[in-house]
Short mmCIF file of C-alpha atoms in Angstrom, two decimals:
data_model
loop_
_atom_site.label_atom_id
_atom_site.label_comp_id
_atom_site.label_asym_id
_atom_site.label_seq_id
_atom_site.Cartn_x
_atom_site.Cartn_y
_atom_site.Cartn_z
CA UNK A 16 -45.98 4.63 -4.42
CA UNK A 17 -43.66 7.02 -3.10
CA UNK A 18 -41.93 4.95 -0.45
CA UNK A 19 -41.98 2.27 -3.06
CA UNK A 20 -39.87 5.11 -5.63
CA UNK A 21 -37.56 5.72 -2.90
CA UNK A 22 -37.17 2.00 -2.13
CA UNK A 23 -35.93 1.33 -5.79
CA UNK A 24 -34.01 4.62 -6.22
CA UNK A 25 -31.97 3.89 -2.90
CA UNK A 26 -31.60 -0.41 -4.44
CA UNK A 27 -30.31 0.89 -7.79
CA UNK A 28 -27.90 3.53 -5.65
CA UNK A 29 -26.40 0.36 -4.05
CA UNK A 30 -26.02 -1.17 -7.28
CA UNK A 31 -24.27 1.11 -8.74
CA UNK A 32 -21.73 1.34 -5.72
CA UNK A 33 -21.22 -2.31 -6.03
CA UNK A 34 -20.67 -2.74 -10.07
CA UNK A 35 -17.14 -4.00 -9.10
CA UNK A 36 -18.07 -6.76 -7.15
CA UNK A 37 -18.44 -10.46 -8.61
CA UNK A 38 -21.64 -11.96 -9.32
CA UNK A 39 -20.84 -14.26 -6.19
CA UNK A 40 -20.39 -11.69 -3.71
CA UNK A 41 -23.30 -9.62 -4.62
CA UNK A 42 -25.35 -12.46 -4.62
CA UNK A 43 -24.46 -13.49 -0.82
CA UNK A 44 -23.59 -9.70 -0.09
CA UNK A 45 -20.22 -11.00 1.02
CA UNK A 46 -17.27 -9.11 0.61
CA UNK A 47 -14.44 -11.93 1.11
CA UNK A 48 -10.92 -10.49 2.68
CA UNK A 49 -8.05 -12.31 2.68
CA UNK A 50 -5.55 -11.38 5.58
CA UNK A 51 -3.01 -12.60 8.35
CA UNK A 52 -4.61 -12.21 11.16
CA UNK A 53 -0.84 -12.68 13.13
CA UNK A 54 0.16 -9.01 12.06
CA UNK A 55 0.21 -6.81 14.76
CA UNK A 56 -1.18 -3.83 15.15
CA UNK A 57 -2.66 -4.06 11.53
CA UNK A 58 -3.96 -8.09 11.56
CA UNK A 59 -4.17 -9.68 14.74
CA UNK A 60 -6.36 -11.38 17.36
CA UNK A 61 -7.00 -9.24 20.94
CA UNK A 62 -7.32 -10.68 24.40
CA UNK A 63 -10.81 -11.64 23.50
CA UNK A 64 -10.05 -13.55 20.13
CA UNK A 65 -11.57 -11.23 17.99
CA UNK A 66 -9.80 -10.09 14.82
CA UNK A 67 -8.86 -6.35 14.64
CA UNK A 68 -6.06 -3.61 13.62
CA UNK A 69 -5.49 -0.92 11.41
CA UNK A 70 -6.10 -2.77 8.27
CA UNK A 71 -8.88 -5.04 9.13
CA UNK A 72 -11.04 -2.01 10.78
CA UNK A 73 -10.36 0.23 7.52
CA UNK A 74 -11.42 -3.09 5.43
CA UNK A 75 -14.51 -3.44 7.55
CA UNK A 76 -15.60 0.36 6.78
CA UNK A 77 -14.79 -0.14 3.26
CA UNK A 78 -17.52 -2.95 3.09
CA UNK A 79 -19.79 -1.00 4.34
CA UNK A 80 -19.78 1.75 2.65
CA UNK A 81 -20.27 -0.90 0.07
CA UNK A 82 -23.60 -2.33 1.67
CA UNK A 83 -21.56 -5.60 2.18
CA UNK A 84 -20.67 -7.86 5.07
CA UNK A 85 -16.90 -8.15 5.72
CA UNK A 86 -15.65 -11.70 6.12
CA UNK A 87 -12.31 -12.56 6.59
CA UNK A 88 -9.86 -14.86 5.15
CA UNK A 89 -6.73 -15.57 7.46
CA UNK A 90 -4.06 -17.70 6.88
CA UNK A 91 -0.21 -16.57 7.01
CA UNK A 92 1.63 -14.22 4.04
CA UNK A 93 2.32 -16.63 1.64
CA UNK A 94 -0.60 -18.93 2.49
CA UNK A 95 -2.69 -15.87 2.08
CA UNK A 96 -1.56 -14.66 -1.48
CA UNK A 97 -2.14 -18.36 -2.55
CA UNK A 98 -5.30 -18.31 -1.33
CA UNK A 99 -6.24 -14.89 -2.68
CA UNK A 100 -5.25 -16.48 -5.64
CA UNK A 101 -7.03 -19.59 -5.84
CA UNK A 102 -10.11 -17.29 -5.23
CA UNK A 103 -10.66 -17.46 -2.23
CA UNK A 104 -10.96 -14.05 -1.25
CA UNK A 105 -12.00 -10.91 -3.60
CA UNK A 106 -9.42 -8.77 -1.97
CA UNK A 107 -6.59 -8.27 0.23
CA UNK A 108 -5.89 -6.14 3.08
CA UNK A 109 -2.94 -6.66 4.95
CA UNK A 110 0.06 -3.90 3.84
CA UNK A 111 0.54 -4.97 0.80
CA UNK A 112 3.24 -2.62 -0.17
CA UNK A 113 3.31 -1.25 -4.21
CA UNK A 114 5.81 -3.11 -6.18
CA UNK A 115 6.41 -3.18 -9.31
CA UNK A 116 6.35 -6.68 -9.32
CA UNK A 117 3.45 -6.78 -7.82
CA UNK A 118 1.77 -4.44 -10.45
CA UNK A 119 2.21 -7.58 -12.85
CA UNK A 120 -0.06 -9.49 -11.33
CA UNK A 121 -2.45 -7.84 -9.22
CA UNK A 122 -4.26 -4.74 -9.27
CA UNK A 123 -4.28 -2.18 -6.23
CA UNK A 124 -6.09 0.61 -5.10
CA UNK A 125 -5.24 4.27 -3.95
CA UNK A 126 -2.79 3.65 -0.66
CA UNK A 127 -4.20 3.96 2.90
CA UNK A 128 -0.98 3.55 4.68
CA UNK A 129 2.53 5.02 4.14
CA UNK A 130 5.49 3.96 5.98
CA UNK A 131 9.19 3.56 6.27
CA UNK A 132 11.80 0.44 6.02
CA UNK A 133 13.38 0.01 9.35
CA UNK A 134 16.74 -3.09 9.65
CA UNK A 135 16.25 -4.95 13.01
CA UNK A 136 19.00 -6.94 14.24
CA UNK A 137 19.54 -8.13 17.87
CA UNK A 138 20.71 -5.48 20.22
CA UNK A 139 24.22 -7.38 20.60
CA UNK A 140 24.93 -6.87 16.88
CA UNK A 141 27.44 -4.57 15.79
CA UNK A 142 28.32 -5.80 12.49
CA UNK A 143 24.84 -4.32 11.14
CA UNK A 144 25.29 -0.81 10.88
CA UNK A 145 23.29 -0.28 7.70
CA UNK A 146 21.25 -1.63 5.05
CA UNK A 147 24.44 -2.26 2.63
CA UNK A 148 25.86 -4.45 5.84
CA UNK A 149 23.51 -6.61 5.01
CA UNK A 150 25.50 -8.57 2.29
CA UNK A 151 25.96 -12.13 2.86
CA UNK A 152 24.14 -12.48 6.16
CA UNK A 153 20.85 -14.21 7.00
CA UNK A 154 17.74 -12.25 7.06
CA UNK A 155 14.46 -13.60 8.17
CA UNK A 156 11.40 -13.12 6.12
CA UNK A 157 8.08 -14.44 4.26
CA UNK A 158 9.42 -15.71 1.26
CA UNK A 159 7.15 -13.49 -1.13
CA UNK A 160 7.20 -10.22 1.00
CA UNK A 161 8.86 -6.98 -0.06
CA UNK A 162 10.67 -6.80 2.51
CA UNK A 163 12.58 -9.99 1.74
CA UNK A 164 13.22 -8.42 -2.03
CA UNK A 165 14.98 -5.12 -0.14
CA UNK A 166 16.78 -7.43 1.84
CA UNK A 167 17.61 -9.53 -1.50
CA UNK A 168 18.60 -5.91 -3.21
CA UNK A 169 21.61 -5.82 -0.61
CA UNK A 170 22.76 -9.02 -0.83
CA UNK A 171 21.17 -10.58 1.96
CA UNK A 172 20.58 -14.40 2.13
CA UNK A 173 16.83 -15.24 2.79
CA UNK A 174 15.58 -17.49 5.45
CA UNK A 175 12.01 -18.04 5.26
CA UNK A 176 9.45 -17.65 7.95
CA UNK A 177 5.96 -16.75 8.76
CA UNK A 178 5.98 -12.99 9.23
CA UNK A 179 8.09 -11.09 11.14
CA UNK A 180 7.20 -12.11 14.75
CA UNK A 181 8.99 -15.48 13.51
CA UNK A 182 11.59 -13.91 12.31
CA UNK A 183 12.25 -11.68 15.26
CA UNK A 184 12.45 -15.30 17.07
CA UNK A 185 15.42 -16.34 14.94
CA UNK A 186 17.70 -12.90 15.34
CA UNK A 187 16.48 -13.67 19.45
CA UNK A 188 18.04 -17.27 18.97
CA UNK A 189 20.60 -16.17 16.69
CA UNK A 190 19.58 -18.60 13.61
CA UNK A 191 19.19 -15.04 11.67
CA UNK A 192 21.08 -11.77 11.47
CA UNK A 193 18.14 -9.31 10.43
CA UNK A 194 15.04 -8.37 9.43
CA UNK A 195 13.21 -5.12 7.46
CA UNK A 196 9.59 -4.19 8.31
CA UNK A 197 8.21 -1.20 8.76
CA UNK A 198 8.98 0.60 12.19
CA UNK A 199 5.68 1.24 13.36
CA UNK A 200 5.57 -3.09 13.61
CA UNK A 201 8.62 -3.27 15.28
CA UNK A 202 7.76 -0.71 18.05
CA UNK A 203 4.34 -2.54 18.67
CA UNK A 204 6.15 -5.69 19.21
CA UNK A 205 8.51 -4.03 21.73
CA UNK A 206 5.48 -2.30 23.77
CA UNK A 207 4.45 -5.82 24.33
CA UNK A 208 7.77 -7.02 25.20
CA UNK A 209 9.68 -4.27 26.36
CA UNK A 210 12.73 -7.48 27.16
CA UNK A 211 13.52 -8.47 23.56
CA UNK A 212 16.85 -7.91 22.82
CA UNK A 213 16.23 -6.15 19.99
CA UNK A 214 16.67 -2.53 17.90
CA UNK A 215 16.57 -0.70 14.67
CA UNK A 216 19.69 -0.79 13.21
CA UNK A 217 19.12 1.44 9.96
CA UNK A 218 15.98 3.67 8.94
CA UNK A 219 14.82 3.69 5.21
CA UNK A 220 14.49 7.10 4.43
CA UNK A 221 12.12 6.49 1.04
CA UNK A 222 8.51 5.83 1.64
CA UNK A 223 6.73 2.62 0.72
CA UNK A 224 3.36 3.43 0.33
CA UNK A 225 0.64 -0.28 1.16
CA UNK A 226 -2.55 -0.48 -0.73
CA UNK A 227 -4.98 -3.72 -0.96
CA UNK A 228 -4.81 -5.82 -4.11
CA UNK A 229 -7.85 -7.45 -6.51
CA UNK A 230 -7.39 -9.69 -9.04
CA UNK A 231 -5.91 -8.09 -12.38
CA UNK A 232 -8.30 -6.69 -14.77
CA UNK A 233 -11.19 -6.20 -11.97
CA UNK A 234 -10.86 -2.28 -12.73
CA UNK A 235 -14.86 -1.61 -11.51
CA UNK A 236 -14.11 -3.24 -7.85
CA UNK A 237 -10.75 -1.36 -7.40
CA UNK A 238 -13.10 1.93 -8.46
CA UNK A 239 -15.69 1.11 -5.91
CA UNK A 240 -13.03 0.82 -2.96
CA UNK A 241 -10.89 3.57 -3.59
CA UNK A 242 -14.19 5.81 -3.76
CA UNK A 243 -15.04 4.53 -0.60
CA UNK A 244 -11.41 5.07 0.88
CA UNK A 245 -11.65 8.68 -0.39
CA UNK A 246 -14.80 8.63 1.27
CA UNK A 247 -13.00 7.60 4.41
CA UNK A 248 -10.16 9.59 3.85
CA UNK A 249 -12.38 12.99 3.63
CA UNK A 250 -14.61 12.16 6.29
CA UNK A 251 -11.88 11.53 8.53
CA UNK A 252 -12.41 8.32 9.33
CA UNK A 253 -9.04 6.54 8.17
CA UNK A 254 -6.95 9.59 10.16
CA UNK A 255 -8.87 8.34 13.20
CA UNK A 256 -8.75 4.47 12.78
CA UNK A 257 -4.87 5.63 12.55
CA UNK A 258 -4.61 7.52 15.07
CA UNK A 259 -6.45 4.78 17.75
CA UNK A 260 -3.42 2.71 16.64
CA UNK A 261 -0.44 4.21 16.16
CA UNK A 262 -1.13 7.50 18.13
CA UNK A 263 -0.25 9.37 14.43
CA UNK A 264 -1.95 9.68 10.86
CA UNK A 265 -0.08 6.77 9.01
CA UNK A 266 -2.73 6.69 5.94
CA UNK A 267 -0.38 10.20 4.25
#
């Protein structure tokens, strides 16, 4: 009786913990994530093949601490949203930065990661000195990123790629003048080629905070995961998933 009492007690406990979830994914105990999978160091595929970085490990200990098996969703930026969209996924975790834009349509969580704009232009370039040099010249992004709208705030004319390893490509080949990611990206693509004629030509120096996104109005799953990031957050866990990666605490 007793272990049958403590078997219901601890089923109702992960009930509760799961209230946001769809009927769907608490049926198949599923929790669907849609990301790129071609986003280094937060998205990508290592030497073996196997999907990891920043954001898919903290989206893997978020689904457990809601008793559910991760499975991913990859496709690239704009294929991804679309797909989040068309419901295939239940969430997204992939820096999606907080926009008021965004707000409109999606709901997000508390943010895990905070970072800072940095301007990359090829290492030749001298007509890029800042982000307001940007006016009329070509800079390379996914079409519904936030980056591309700072870019498109200075006047910049948008060519559109898939993420910014493609677009890094075009300033190489000089099809494009810039890009703007964040500066922790840019220095893990240089670690793994130290040759690319590229640098940072202008820092942001305002934060832009990334959070993952659920479908609007799904208030009890956006709950459930930011009381398991807090859970992460306190336990230590996110400062240490950080820290493997970028050698610093990125989630404050």
């Amino acid at each position: 009786m007793k272990k049958l009492l403590k078997s219901s007690l601890l089923t109702l406990a992960s009930l509760a913990l799961l209230t946001g979830a769809n009927a769907k994914t608490l049926e198949n105990g599923v929790l669907k994530i849609a990301t790129e999978g071609t986003y280094s160091p937060y998205s990508y595929h290592d030497k073996n093949d196997a999907l990891t970085g920043y954001d898919v490990e903290v989206a893997r200990e978020v689904a457990k601490k809601l008793n559910l098996k991760a499975e991913f969703v990859e496709a690239p930026w704009d294929a991804m949203l679309a797909a989040f969209d068309a419901g295939k996924a239940d969430i997204v975790f992939n820096q999606v930065s907080i926009t008021d834009e965004r707000k409109k349509k999606y709901d997000y969580t508390v943010p895990y990661t905070v970072a800072y704009a940095a301007l990359v232009t090829h290492k030749d370039n001298n007509e890029i000195k800042s982000f307001e040099d940007l006016k009329g010249k070509k800079s390379a992004h996914s079409a519904t990123s936030n980056w591309a709208g700072i870019a498109q705030k200075y006047g910049a004319q948008i060519v559109t790629v898939d993420g910014f390893s493609k677009g890094v490509e075009l300033i190489i080949s000089r099809r494009a003048d810039a890009t703007i990611n964040d500066s922790v990206t840019f220095y893990d693509y240089i670690n793994q080629r130290p040759n690319a004629p590229l640098k940072i030509a202008a820092s942001g120096s305002e934060p832009i905070y990334s959070a993952a996104i659920v479908k609007k109005g799904n208030e009890e799953l956006v709950n459930d995961v930011n009381k398991a990031l807090g859970e992460l957050k306190s336990e230590g866990k996110l400062k240490e998933i950080s820290v493997k990666y970028f050698g610093k605490d990125i989630s404050e």
